[in-house]
Amino acid sequence: MYKKLILAAVLAAVTILAACGDDRSDKEVVTDAFNSMLEAESYESTSEMDFEFEFNGEMNDPMFDQVSAMLNDFDFKVDQVYDANQQLQEAIIYFSGSIPPFTLDVEVPFLQNLETQTMYIQTDSIVENLGMFFPLPEEAAGKLLEINLDDFEGEAPEFDQHEMEQKMQQLLADFFEQKDESDFSSDGDEYTVSFNEDDFLYLVEGFMNEFDDLFTDEELAMVEQDLDEAVAELSEVMNIEQLDFSVVVDGDQLEQDSFVMDLLLEDPDSDESVEIYLAGNTTYSNFNEEVEFTIDPENEEILDFEELEQMMMDAMMQGF
């Protein structure tokens, strides 16, 4: 169940990044831009995320200091390309940072064929940067890993990634529709939407309701119970310093979206507190125009998942 929750959270996270002289109101401009995004036949986008984690107090935990320093040091970026006519979606994930004594600089391109439910992953950077942690042999590099997502039926949630992203974008569009006009403001072509704690919980609950088919009834009941308990605990210690979502719009076209979340968690029984700052930004281009993909399965050497598993097993037998 936790694999499903992590996958759903990442996709949700990855979706908010990528969702995310006019007589229309600020609210109408924002909702029109999101509706236009939902109807796009093709586009390219670049998303970046910044994470800062600061602890105030005396913890005396070297591991905690190491983890927070690692998170603050990491850079994360995603380039995406989507084409509805070709039924293809590509994402190139970049992340770099330090996990002493190691330094990572990873670039992982993915291509998903939405029609055949096949995913392709370039292996070079994975082997180079993560081969030290996992039994990934060097002979796996230079190949294109092919994964048939239908083969994982029963082991992972059944969903189409682009369809899931569209559902999340629709959830945001519907959410903006029901928000009050006073929550929207503008400065030139930049429009900002302010959120509060109730809005945040509304979106979490909306996500759970929208994607309840990813979970069994027992898992959903457990998630809802855990969520209720977590919300009750958070409400006692969490202060939302800032929670804003903003977009740059040209006509009905969404050119850029960004969000800023600044949370302060304070221990009521001590002077200790944790500040979590998360900011994301996505820029869009080539709406409904011709787009190019970097991965070409027809002209690359294919490695299927069974072959990779055998390579890893052989590497483990040889002492990694």
mmCIF file of C-alpha atoms in Angstrom, residues 48-168:
data_model
loop_
_atom_site.group_PDB
_atom_site.id
_atom_site.type_symbol
_atom_site.label_atom_id
_atom_site.label_comp_id
_atom_site.label_asym_id
_atom_site.label_seq_id
_atom_site.Cartn_x
_atom_site.Cartn_y
_atom_site.Cartn_z
ATOM 1 C CA GLU A 48 12.221 23.330 -11.272
ATOM 2 C CA MET A 49 11.837 22.831 -7.541
ATOM 3 C CA ASP A 50 13.615 24.383 -4.570
ATOM 4 C CA PHE A 51 13.456 22.827 -1.104
ATOM 5 C CA GLU A 52 14.755 24.325 2.140
ATOM 6 C CA PHE A 53 14.563 22.697 5.532
ATOM 7 C CA GLU A 54 15.585 24.560 8.694
ATOM 8 C CA PHE A 55 15.510 23.282 12.266
ATOM 9 C CA ASN A 56 15.592 25.664 15.220
ATOM 10 C CA GLY A 57 16.477 24.198 18.591
ATOM 11 C CA GLU A 58 18.760 21.587 20.117
ATOM 12 C CA MET A 59 18.367 18.139 18.600
ATOM 13 C CA ASN A 60 21.954 16.819 18.785
ATOM 14 C CA ASP A 61 21.246 14.311 16.026
ATOM 15 C CA PRO A 62 24.050 14.126 13.409
ATOM 16 C CA MET A 63 21.857 12.041 11.085
ATOM 17 C CA PHE A 64 19.132 14.716 11.136
ATOM 18 C CA ASP A 65 21.693 17.409 10.314
ATOM 19 C CA GLN A 66 23.083 15.317 7.470
ATOM 20 C CA VAL A 67 19.648 14.637 5.944
ATOM 21 C CA SER A 68 18.545 18.278 6.150
ATOM 22 C CA ALA A 69 21.839 19.459 4.619
ATOM 23 C CA MET A 70 21.414 16.922 1.805
ATOM 24 C CA LEU A 71 17.856 18.043 1.048
ATOM 25 C CA ASN A 72 18.801 21.716 1.082
ATOM 26 C CA ASP A 73 21.675 21.039 -1.302
ATOM 27 C CA PHE A 74 19.715 19.092 -3.934
ATOM 28 C CA ASP A 75 18.659 20.600 -7.266
ATOM 29 C CA PHE A 76 15.655 19.104 -9.064
ATOM 30 C CA LYS A 77 14.392 19.758 -12.583
ATOM 31 C CA VAL A 78 12.024 18.046 -15.042
ATOM 32 C CA ASP A 79 11.679 18.645 -18.792
ATOM 33 C CA GLN A 80 8.478 17.284 -20.335
ATOM 34 C CA VAL A 81 7.162 16.823 -23.876
ATOM 35 C CA TYR A 82 3.616 15.697 -24.695
ATOM 36 C CA ASP A 83 1.931 14.884 -28.014
ATOM 37 C CA ALA A 84 -1.655 13.607 -28.026
ATOM 38 C CA ASN A 85 -1.594 12.608 -31.705
ATOM 39 C CA GLN A 86 1.476 10.395 -31.282
ATOM 40 C CA GLN A 87 0.263 9.267 -27.832
ATOM 41 C CA LEU A 88 3.729 9.918 -26.436
ATOM 42 C CA GLN A 89 4.914 11.618 -23.279
ATOM 43 C CA GLU A 90 8.553 12.144 -22.349
ATOM 44 C CA ALA A 91 10.091 13.353 -19.109
ATOM 45 C CA ILE A 92 13.769 13.986 -18.428
ATOM 46 C CA ILE A 93 14.438 14.146 -14.700
ATOM 47 C CA TYR A 94 17.570 15.902 -13.465
ATOM 48 C CA PHE A 95 18.723 15.903 -9.863
ATOM 49 C CA SER A 96 22.076 16.682 -8.348
ATOM 50 C CA GLY A 97 23.504 17.053 -4.893
ATOM 51 C CA SER A 98 25.689 15.440 -2.277
ATOM 52 C CA ILE A 99 25.216 12.453 -0.016
ATOM 53 C CA PRO A 100 28.618 12.531 1.713
ATOM 54 C CA PRO A 101 30.986 11.141 0.660
ATOM 55 C CA PHE A 102 29.172 10.798 -2.701
ATOM 56 C CA THR A 103 28.127 13.456 -5.207
ATOM 57 C CA LEU A 104 25.263 12.738 -7.613
ATOM 58 C CA ASP A 105 24.523 14.345 -10.955
ATOM 59 C CA VAL A 106 21.727 12.258 -12.467
ATOM 60 C CA GLU A 107 19.846 12.717 -15.738
ATOM 61 C CA VAL A 108 17.145 10.110 -16.403
ATOM 62 C CA PRO A 109 15.048 10.330 -19.590
ATOM 63 C CA PHE A 110 11.713 8.456 -19.681
ATOM 64 C CA LEU A 111 9.434 7.947 -22.667
ATOM 65 C CA GLN A 112 5.938 6.524 -22.255
ATOM 66 C CA ASN A 113 3.838 5.231 -25.136
ATOM 67 C CA LEU A 114 0.352 5.935 -23.815
ATOM 68 C CA GLU A 115 -1.303 3.699 -26.407
ATOM 69 C CA THR A 116 0.735 0.531 -25.786
ATOM 70 C CA GLN A 117 1.426 1.268 -22.080
ATOM 71 C CA THR A 118 5.149 0.822 -22.668
ATOM 72 C CA MET A 119 7.821 2.837 -20.878
ATOM 73 C CA TYR A 120 11.426 3.313 -22.003
ATOM 74 C CA ILE A 121 14.205 4.470 -19.669
ATOM 75 C CA GLN A 122 17.728 5.443 -20.715
ATOM 76 C CA THR A 123 20.143 3.678 -18.388
ATOM 77 C CA ASP A 124 23.462 5.547 -18.767
ATOM 78 C CA SER A 125 23.135 8.053 -15.938
ATOM 79 C CA ILE A 126 21.412 5.539 -13.627
ATOM 80 C CA VAL A 127 24.279 3.065 -13.941
ATOM 81 C CA GLU A 128 26.936 5.784 -13.602
ATOM 82 C CA ASN A 129 25.456 7.456 -10.518
ATOM 83 C CA LEU A 130 23.500 4.721 -8.743
ATOM 84 C CA GLY A 131 25.537 1.655 -9.638
ATOM 85 C CA MET A 132 27.467 2.149 -6.391
ATOM 86 C CA PHE A 133 24.274 1.674 -4.349
ATOM 87 C CA PHE A 134 22.539 -1.085 -6.346
ATOM 88 C CA PRO A 135 23.771 -4.103 -8.316
ATOM 89 C CA LEU A 136 23.609 -2.329 -11.689
ATOM 90 C CA PRO A 137 26.327 -3.750 -13.965
ATOM 91 C CA GLU A 138 28.165 -1.535 -16.439
ATOM 92 C CA GLU A 139 26.934 -3.654 -19.370
ATOM 93 C CA ALA A 140 23.435 -2.267 -18.699
ATOM 94 C CA ALA A 141 24.640 1.211 -19.697
ATOM 95 C CA GLY A 142 24.105 2.459 -23.230
ATOM 96 C CA LYS A 143 20.808 0.640 -23.570
ATOM 97 C CA LEU A 144 17.145 1.550 -23.436
ATOM 98 C CA LEU A 145 15.239 -0.289 -20.718
ATOM 99 C CA GLU A 146 11.785 -1.328 -21.946
ATOM 100 C CA ILE A 147 9.017 -1.888 -19.389
ATOM 101 C CA ASN A 148 5.548 -3.108 -20.300
ATOM 102 C CA LEU A 149 3.373 -1.520 -17.634
ATOM 103 C CA ASP A 150 0.635 -4.124 -18.166
ATOM 104 C CA ASP A 151 3.066 -6.747 -16.809
ATOM 105 C CA PHE A 152 2.854 -5.060 -13.409
ATOM 106 C CA GLU A 153 -0.905 -5.464 -13.123
ATOM 107 C CA GLY A 154 -1.770 -6.163 -9.510
ATOM 108 C CA GLU A 155 1.563 -4.802 -8.269
ATOM 109 C CA ALA A 156 0.965 -1.108 -9.038
ATOM 110 C CA PRO A 157 -2.054 1.167 -9.461
ATOM 111 C CA GLU A 158 -3.664 0.884 -12.881
ATOM 112 C CA PHE A 159 -3.655 4.339 -14.433
ATOM 113 C CA ASP A 160 -2.571 6.321 -17.432
ATOM 114 C CA GLN A 161 -0.019 8.921 -16.330
ATOM 115 C CA HIS A 162 -1.265 11.660 -18.644
ATOM 116 C CA GLU A 163 -4.874 10.917 -17.750
ATOM 117 C CA MET A 164 -3.961 11.202 -14.080
ATOM 118 C CA GLU A 165 -2.244 14.546 -14.675
ATOM 119 C CA GLN A 166 -5.308 15.795 -16.525
ATOM 120 C CA LYS A 167 -7.518 14.741 -13.614
ATOM 121 C CA MET A 168 -5.296 16.692 -11.236
#
